[in-house]
mmCIF file of C-alpha atoms and ligand atoms in Angstrom:
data_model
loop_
_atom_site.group_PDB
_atom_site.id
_atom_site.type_symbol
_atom_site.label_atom_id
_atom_site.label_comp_id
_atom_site.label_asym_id
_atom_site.label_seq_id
_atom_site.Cartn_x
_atom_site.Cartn_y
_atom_site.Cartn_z
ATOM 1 C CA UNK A 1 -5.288 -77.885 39.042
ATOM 2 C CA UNK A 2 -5.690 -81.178 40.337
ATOM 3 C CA UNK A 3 -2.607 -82.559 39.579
ATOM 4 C CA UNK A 4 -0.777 -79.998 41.677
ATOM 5 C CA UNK A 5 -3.554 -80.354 44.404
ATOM 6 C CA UNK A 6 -2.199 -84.005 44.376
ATOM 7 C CA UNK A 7 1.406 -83.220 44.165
ATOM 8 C CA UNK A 8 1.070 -81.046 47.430
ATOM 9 C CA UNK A 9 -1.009 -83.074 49.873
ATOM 10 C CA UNK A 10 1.273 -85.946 49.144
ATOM 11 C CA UNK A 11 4.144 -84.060 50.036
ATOM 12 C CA UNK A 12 2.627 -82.619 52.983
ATOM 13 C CA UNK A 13 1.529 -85.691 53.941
ATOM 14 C CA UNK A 14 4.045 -87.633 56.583
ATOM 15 C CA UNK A 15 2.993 -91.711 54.682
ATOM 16 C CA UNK A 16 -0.284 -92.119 54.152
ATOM 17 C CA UNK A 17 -0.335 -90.530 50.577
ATOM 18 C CA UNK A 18 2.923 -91.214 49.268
ATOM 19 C CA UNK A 19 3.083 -94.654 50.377
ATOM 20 C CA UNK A 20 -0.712 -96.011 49.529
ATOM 21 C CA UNK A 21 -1.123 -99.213 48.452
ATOM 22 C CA UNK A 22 2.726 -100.609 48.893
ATOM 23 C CA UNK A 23 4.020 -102.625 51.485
ATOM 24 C CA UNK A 24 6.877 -101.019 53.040
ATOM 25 C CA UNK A 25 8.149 -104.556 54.042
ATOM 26 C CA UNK A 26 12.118 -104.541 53.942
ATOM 27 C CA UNK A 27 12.067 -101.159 52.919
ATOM 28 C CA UNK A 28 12.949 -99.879 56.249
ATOM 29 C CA UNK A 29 11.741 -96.062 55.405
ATOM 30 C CA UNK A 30 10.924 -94.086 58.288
ATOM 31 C CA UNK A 31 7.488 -93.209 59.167
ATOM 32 C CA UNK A 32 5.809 -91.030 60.928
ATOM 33 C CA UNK A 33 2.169 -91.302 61.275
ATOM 34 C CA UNK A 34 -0.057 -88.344 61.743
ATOM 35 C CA UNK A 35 -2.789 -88.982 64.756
ATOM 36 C CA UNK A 36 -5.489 -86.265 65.257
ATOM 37 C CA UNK A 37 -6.956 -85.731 68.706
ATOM 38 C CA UNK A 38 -9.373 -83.178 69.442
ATOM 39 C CA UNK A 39 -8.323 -82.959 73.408
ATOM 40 C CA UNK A 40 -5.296 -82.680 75.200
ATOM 41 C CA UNK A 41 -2.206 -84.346 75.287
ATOM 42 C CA UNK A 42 -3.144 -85.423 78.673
ATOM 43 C CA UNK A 43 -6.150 -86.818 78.098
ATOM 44 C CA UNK A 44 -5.864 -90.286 78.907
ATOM 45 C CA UNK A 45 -6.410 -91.246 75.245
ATOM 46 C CA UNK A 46 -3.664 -89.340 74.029
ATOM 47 C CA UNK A 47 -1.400 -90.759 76.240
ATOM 48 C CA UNK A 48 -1.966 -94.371 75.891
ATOM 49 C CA UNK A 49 -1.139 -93.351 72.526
ATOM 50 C CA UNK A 50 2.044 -91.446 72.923
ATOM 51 C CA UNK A 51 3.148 -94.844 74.748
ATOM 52 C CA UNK A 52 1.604 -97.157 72.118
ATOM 53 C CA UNK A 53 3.954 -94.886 69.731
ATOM 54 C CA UNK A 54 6.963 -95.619 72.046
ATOM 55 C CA UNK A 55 6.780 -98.869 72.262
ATOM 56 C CA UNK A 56 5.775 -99.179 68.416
ATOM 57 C CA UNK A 57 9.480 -97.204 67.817
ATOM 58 C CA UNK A 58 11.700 -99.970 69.827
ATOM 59 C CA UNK A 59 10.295 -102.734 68.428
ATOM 60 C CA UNK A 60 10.185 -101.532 64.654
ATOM 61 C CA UNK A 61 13.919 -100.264 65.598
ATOM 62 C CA UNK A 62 12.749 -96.995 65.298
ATOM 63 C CA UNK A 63 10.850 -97.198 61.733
ATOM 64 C CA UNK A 64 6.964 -96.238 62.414
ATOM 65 C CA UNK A 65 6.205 -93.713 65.256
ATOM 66 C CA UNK A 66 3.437 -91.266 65.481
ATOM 67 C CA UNK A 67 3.045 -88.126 65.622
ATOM 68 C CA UNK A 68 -0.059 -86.660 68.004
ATOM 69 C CA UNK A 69 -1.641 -83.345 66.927
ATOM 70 C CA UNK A 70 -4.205 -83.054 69.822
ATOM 71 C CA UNK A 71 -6.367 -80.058 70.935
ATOM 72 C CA UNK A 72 -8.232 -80.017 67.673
ATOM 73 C CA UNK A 73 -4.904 -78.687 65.437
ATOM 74 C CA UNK A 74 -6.104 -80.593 62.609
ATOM 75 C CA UNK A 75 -9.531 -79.688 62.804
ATOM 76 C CA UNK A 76 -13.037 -81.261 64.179
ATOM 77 C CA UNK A 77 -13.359 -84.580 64.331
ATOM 78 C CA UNK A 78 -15.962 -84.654 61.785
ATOM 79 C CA UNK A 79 -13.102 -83.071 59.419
ATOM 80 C CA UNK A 80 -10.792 -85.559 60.980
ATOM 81 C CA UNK A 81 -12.853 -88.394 59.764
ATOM 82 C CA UNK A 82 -12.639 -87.162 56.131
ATOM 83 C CA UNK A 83 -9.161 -86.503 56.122
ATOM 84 C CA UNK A 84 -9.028 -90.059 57.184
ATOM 85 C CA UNK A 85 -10.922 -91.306 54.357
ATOM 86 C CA UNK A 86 -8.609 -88.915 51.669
ATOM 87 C CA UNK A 87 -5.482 -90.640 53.109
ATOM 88 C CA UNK A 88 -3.903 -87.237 54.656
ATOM 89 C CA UNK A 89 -4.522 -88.205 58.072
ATOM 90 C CA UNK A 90 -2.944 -91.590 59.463
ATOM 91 C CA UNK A 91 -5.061 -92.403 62.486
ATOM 92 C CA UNK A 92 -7.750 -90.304 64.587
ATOM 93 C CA UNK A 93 -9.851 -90.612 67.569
ATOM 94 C CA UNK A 94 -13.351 -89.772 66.588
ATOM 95 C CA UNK A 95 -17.030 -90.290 69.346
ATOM 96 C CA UNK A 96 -18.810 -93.534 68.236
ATOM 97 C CA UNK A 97 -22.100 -91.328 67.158
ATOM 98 C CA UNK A 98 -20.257 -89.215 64.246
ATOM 99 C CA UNK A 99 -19.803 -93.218 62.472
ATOM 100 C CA UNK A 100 -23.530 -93.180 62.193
ATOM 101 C CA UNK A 101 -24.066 -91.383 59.136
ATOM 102 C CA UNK A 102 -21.573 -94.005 57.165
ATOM 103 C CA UNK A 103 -23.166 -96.908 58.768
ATOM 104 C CA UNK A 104 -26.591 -96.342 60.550
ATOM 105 C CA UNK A 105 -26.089 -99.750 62.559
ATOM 106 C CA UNK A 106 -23.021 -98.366 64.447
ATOM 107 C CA UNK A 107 -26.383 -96.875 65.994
ATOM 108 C CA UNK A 108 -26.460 -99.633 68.080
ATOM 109 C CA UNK A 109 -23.501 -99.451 69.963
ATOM 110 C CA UNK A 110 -23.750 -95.920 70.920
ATOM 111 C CA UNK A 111 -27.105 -96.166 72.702
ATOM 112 C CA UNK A 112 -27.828 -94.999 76.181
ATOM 113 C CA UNK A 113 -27.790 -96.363 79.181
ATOM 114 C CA UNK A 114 -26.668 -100.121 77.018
ATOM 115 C CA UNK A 115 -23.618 -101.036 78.875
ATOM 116 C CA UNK A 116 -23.749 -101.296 82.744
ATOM 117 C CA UNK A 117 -19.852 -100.496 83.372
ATOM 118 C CA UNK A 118 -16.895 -98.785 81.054
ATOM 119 C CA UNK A 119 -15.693 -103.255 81.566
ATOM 120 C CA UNK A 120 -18.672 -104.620 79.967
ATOM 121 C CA UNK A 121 -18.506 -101.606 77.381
ATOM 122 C CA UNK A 122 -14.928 -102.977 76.733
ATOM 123 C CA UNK A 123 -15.319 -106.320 76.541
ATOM 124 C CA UNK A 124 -18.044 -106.285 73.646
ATOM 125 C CA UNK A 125 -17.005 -103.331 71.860
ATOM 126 C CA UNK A 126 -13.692 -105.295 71.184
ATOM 127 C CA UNK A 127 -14.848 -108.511 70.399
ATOM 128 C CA UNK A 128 -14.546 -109.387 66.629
ATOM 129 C CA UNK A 129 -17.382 -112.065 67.156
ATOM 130 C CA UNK A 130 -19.602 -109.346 67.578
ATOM 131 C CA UNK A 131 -18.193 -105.816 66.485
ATOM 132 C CA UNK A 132 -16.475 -107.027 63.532
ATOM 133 C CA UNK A 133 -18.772 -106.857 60.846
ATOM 134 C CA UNK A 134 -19.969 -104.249 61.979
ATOM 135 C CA UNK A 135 -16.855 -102.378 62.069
ATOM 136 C CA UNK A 136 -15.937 -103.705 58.411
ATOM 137 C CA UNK A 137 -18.702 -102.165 56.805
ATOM 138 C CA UNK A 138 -17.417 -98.657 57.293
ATOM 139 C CA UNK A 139 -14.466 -100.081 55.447
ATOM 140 C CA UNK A 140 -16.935 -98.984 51.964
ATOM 141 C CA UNK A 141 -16.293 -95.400 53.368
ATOM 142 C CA UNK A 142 -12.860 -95.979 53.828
ATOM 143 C CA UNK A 143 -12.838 -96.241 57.686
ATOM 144 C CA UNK A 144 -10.983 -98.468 59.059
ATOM 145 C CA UNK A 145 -11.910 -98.731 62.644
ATOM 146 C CA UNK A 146 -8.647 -100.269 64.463
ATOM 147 C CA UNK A 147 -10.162 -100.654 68.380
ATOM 148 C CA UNK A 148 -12.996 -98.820 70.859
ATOM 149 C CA UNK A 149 -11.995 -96.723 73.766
ATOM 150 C CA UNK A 150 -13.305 -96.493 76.525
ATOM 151 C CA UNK A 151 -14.721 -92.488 77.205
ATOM 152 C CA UNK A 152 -16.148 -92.022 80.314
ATOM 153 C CA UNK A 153 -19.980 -91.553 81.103
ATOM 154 C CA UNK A 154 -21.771 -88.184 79.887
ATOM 155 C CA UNK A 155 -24.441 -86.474 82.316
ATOM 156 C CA UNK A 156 -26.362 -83.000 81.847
ATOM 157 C CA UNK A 157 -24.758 -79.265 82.429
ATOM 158 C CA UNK A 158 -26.385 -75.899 82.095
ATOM 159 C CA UNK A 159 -26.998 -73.011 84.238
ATOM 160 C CA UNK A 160 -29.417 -74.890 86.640
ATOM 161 C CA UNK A 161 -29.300 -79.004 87.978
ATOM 162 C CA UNK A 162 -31.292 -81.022 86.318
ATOM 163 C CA UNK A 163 -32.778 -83.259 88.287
ATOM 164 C CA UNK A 164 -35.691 -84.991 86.491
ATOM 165 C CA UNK A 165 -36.637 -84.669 82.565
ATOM 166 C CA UNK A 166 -39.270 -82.378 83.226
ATOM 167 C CA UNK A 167 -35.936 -80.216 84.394
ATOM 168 C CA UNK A 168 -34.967 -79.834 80.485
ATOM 169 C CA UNK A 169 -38.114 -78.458 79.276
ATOM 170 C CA UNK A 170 -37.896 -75.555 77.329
ATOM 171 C CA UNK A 171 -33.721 -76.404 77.238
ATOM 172 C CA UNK A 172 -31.422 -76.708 74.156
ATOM 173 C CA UNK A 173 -28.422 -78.584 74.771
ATOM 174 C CA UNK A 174 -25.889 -79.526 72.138
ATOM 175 C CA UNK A 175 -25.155 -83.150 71.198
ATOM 176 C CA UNK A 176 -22.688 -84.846 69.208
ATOM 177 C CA UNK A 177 -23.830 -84.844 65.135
ATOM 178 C CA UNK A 178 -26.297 -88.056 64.947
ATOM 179 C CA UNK A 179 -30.054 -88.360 64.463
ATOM 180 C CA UNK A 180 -29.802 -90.829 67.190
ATOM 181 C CA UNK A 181 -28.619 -88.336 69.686
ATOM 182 C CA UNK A 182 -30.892 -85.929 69.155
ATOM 183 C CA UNK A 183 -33.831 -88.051 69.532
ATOM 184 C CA UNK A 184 -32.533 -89.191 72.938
ATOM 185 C CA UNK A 185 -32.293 -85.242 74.641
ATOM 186 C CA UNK A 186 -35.736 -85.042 73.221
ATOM 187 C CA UNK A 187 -36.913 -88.145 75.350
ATOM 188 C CA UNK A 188 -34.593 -86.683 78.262
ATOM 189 C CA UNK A 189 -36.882 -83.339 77.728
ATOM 190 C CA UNK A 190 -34.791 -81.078 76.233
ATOM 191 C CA UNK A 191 -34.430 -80.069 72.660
ATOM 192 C CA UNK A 192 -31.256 -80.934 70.526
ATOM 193 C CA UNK A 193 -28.294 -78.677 68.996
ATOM 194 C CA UNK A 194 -25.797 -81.406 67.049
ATOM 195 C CA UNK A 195 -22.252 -79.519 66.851
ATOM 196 C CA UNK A 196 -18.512 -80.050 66.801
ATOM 197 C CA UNK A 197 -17.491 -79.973 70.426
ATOM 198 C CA UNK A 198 -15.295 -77.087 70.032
ATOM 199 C CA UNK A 199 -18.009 -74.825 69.077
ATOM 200 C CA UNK A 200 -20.331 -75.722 72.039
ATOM 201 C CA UNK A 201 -18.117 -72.581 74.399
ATOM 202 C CA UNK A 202 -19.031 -69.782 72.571
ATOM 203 C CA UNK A 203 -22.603 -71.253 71.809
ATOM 204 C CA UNK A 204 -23.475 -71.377 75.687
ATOM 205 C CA UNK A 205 -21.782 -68.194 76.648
ATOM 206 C CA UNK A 206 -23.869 -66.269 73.588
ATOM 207 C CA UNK A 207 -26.962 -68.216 74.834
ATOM 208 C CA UNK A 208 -27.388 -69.984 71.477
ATOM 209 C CA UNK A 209 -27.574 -72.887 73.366
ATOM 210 C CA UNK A 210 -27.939 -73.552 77.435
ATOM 211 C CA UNK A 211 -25.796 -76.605 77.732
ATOM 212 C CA UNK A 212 -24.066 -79.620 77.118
ATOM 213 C CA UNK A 213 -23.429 -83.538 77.631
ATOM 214 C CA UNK A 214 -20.078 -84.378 78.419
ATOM 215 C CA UNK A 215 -18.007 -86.401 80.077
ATOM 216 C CA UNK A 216 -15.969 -84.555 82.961
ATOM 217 C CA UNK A 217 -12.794 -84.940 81.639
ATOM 218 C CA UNK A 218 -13.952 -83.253 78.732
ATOM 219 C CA UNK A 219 -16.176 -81.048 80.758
ATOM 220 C CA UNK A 220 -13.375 -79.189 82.654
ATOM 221 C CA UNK A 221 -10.377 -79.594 79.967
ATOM 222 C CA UNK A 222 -12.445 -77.303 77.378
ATOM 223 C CA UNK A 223 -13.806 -75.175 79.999
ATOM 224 C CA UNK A 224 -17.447 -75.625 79.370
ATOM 225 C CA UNK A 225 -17.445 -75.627 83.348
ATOM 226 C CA UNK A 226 -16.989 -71.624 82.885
ATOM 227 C CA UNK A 227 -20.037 -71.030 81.053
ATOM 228 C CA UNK A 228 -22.360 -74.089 82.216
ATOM 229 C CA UNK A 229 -21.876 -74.592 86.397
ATOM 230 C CA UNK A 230 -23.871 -77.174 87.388
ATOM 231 C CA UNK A 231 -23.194 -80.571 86.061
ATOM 232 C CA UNK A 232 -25.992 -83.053 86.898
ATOM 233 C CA UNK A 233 -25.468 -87.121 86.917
ATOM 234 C CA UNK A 234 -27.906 -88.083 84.632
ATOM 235 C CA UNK A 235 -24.852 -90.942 83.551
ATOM 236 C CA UNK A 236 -26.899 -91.292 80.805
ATOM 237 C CA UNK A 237 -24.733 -92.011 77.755
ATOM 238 C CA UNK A 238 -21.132 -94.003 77.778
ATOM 239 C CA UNK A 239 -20.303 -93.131 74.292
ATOM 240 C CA UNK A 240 -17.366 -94.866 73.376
ATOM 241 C CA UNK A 241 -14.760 -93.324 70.958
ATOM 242 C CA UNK A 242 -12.829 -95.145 67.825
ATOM 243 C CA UNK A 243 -9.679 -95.236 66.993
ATOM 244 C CA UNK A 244 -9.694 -95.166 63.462
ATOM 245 C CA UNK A 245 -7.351 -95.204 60.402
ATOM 246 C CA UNK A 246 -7.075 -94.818 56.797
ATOM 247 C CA UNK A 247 -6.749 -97.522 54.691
ATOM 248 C CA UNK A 248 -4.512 -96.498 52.939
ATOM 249 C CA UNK A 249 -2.124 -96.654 55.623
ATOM 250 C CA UNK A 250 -3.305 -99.446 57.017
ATOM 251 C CA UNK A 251 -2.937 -101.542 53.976
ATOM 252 C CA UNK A 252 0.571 -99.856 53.391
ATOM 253 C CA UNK A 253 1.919 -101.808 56.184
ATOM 254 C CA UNK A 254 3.460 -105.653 56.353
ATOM 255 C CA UNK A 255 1.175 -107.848 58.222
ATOM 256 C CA UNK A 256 3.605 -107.998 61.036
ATOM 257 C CA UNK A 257 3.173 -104.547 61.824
ATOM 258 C CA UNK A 258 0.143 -104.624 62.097
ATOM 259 C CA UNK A 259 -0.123 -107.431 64.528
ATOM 260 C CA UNK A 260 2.008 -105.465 66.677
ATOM 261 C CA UNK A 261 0.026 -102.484 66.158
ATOM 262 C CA UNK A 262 -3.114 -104.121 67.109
ATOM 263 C CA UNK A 263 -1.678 -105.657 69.630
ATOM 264 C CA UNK A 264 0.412 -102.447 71.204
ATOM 265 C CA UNK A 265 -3.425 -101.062 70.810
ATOM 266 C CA UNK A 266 -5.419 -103.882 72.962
ATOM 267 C CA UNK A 267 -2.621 -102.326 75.626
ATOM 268 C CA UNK A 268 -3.738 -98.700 74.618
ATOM 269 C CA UNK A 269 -7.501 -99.819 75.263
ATOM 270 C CA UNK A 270 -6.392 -101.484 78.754
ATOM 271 C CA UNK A 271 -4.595 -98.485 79.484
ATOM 272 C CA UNK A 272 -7.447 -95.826 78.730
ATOM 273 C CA UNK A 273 -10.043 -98.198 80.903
ATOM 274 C CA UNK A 274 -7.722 -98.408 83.804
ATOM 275 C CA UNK A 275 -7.168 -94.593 83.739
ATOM 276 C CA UNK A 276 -9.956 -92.984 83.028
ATOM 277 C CA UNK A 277 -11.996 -92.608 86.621
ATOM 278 C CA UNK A 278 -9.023 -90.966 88.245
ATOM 279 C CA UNK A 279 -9.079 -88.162 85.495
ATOM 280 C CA UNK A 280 -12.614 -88.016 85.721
ATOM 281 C CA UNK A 281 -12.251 -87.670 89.648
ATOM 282 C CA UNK A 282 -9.046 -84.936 89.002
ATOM 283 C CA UNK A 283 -11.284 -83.054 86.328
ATOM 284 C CA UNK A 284 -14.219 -82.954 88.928
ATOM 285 C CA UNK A 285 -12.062 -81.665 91.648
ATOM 286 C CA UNK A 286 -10.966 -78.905 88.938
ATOM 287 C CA UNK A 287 -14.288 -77.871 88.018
ATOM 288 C CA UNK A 288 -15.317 -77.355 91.333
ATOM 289 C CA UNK A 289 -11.894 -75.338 92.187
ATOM 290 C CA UNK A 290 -13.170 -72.956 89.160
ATOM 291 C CA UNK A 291 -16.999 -73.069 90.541
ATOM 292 C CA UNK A 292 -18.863 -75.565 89.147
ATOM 293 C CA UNK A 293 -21.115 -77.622 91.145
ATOM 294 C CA UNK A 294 -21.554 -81.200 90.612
ATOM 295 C CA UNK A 295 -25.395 -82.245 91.645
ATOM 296 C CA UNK A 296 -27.467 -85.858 91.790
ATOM 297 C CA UNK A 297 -30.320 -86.225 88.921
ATOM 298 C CA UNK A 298 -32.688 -89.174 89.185
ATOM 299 C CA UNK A 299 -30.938 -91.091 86.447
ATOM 300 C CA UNK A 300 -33.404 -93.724 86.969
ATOM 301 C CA UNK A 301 -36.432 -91.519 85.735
ATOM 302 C CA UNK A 302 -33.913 -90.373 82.739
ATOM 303 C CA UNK A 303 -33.249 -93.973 81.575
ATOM 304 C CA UNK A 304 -37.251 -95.187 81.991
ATOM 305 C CA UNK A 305 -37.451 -91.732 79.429
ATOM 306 C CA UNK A 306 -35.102 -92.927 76.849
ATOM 307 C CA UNK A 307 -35.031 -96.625 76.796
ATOM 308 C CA UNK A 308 -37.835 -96.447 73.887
ATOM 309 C CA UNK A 309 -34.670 -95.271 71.587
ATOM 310 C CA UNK A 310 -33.396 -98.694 71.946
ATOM 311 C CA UNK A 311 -36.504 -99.984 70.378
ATOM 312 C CA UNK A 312 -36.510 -97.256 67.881
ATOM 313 C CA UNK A 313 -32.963 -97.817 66.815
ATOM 314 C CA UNK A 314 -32.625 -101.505 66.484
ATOM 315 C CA UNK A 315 -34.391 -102.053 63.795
ATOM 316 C CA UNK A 316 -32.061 -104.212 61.698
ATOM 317 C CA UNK A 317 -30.942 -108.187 62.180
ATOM 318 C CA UNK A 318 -27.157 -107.147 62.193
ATOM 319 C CA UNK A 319 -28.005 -104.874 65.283
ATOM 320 C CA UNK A 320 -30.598 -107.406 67.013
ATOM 321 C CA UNK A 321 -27.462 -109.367 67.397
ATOM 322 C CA UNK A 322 -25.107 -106.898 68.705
ATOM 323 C CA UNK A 323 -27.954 -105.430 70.779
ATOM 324 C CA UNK A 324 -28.752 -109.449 72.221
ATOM 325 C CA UNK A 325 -25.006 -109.893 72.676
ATOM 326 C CA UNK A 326 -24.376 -106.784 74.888
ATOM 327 C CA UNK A 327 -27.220 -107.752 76.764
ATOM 328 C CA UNK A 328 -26.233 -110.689 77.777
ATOM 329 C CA UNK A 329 -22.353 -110.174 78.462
ATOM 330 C CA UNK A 330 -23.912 -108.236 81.429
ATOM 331 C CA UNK A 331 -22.284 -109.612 84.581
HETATM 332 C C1 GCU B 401 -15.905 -86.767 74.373
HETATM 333 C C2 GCU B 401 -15.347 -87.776 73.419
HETATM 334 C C3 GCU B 401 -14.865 -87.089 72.172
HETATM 335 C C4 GCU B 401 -15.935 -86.204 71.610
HETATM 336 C C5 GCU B 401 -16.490 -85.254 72.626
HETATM 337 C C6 GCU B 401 -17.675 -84.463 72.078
HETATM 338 O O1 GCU B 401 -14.896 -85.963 74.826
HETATM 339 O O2 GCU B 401 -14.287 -88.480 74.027
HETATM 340 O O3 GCU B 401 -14.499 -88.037 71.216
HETATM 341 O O4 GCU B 401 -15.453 -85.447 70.550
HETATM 342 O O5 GCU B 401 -16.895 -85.969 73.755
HETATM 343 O O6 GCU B 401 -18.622 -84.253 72.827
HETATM 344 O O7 GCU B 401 -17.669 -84.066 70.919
#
């Protein structure tokens, strides 16, 4: 019955349910937070946060740490994201384009070829002047969206390079879950698969699909390199990822925690931006020790393809603005 239903996921629950809605100020309770991750613990995400949660331990004298459960244990991100809104997981790391279906203008940051470096990416996707609206109206959906990551830059892989668009005709290559995405592989020249990342594997090797977008971190640390060899640099989307929490937890804390969490996490974001080539460069190196071959693509022709997405997409005054203000924080 539902009471029992409620009785066990707030005991297996390590805050977020038992403690929703009170401040824990004074209390000094112990807490351990529950962080999903769908990648490895190396993954330079995951460890800006395993040293976010360090430092967050000394200076609460040990009270709040976290607790990462990466490599997917706790599901797909797009079951992360509603375990986030329940209240049974604390904090996840979930790509920009799966926030899309709670608030179709978070469209606008996830566009291709919109930011010309992983700085300029940084610099507006963490500016309250411009994101934060934005990022409050996912609060309705109880998404709390706490910072943006940087993620590296996704190009093309299949069985073949891909030079030009005309090179993805008659090619299905999975995206990440959003109407948006879709419509921009069908402007590369490809048709679209949306799926959770960690069923994109088996869906190339049974030739359900021929390939993916990816980053290369991501690229080698799932193995999609095994079934999908040639990785082309069409650089054409810099997706960034959210770190997001529930509310409930959120709200559960004093306001001096979370001043220190948010600013232990403008660290994390620093952290993730100055690390992220060299494990892009270590992933390529990888990939190419297991086979894969990393090939040049006329990203130019690929961007002229797409760009009519931005127009397509921006279709409301709260993105014009975003849109106009990543424009011109260009350098
Ligand atoms: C990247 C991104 C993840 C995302 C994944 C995907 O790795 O950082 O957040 O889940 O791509 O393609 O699904």
């Amino acid at each position: 019955t539902a009471s029992v239903m409620a009785i066990g996921l707030a005991a297996c629950s390590s805050g977020a349910g038992e403690a929703a809605g009170e401040s824990d100020e004074g209390s000094g309770e112990k807490r351990v937070f529950k962080v999903a991750f769908n990648q490895n613990a190396a993954h330079p995400q995951a460890q800006a946060i395993l040293a976010l949660s360090d430092e967050l331990e000394a200076q609460t004298d040990g009270q709040y740490s976290l607790e990462l459960y990466p490599d997917a244990t706790l599901g797909t991100q797009e079951a992360t994201i509603e375990q986030i809104q329940s209240g049974t997981i604390d904090f996840a790391f979930v790509a920009g384009s799966l926030l899309e279906s709670f608030s179709s203008d978070v469209a606008v940051v996830n566009l291709p070829y919109i930011y010309e470096s992983p700085e300029h990416q940084m610099e507006v996707l963490n500016d309250d002047a411009i994101v934060g609206d934005l990022y409050d109206s996912l609060l309705e959906d109880d998404i709390k969206v706490l910072a943006a990551a940087h993620a590296g830059v996704r190009n093309m892989y299949t069985d073949k390079p891909i030079e030009s668009p005309d090179d993805l005709a008659g090619y299905k290559i999975r995206v990440i879950g959003s109407d948006t995405n879709v419509r921009m592989m069908e402007l590369m020249g490809g048709s679209a698969a949306p799926m959770a990342m960690g069923e994109v594997y088996t869906a190339i090797q049974s030739g359900v699909i021929d390939g993916a977008e990816n980053n290369e971190v991501t690229y080698f640390d799932v193995s999609h390199y095994e079934v999908a060899p040639f990785y082309s640099a069409t650089k054409h989307l810099m997706l960034p990822d959210f770190f997001i929490a529930s509310p409930k937890t959120w709200d559960s804390l004093d306001e001096e925690t979370r001043e220190l969490f948010e600013e232990l996490l403008d660290g994390a974001v620093e952290d993730v931006l100055h690390n992220f080539a060299v494990a892009a460069e270590e992933a390529q190196e990888k990939a190419e020790d297991g086979g894969a071959e990393f090939v040049d693509a006329d990203a130019e022709a690929f961007r002229e393809a797409v760009l009519p997405l931005h127009e397509e997409v921006v279709t409301t005054s709260a993105m014009e603005e975003i849109y106009d203000a990543i424009e011109s924080a260009r350098g």
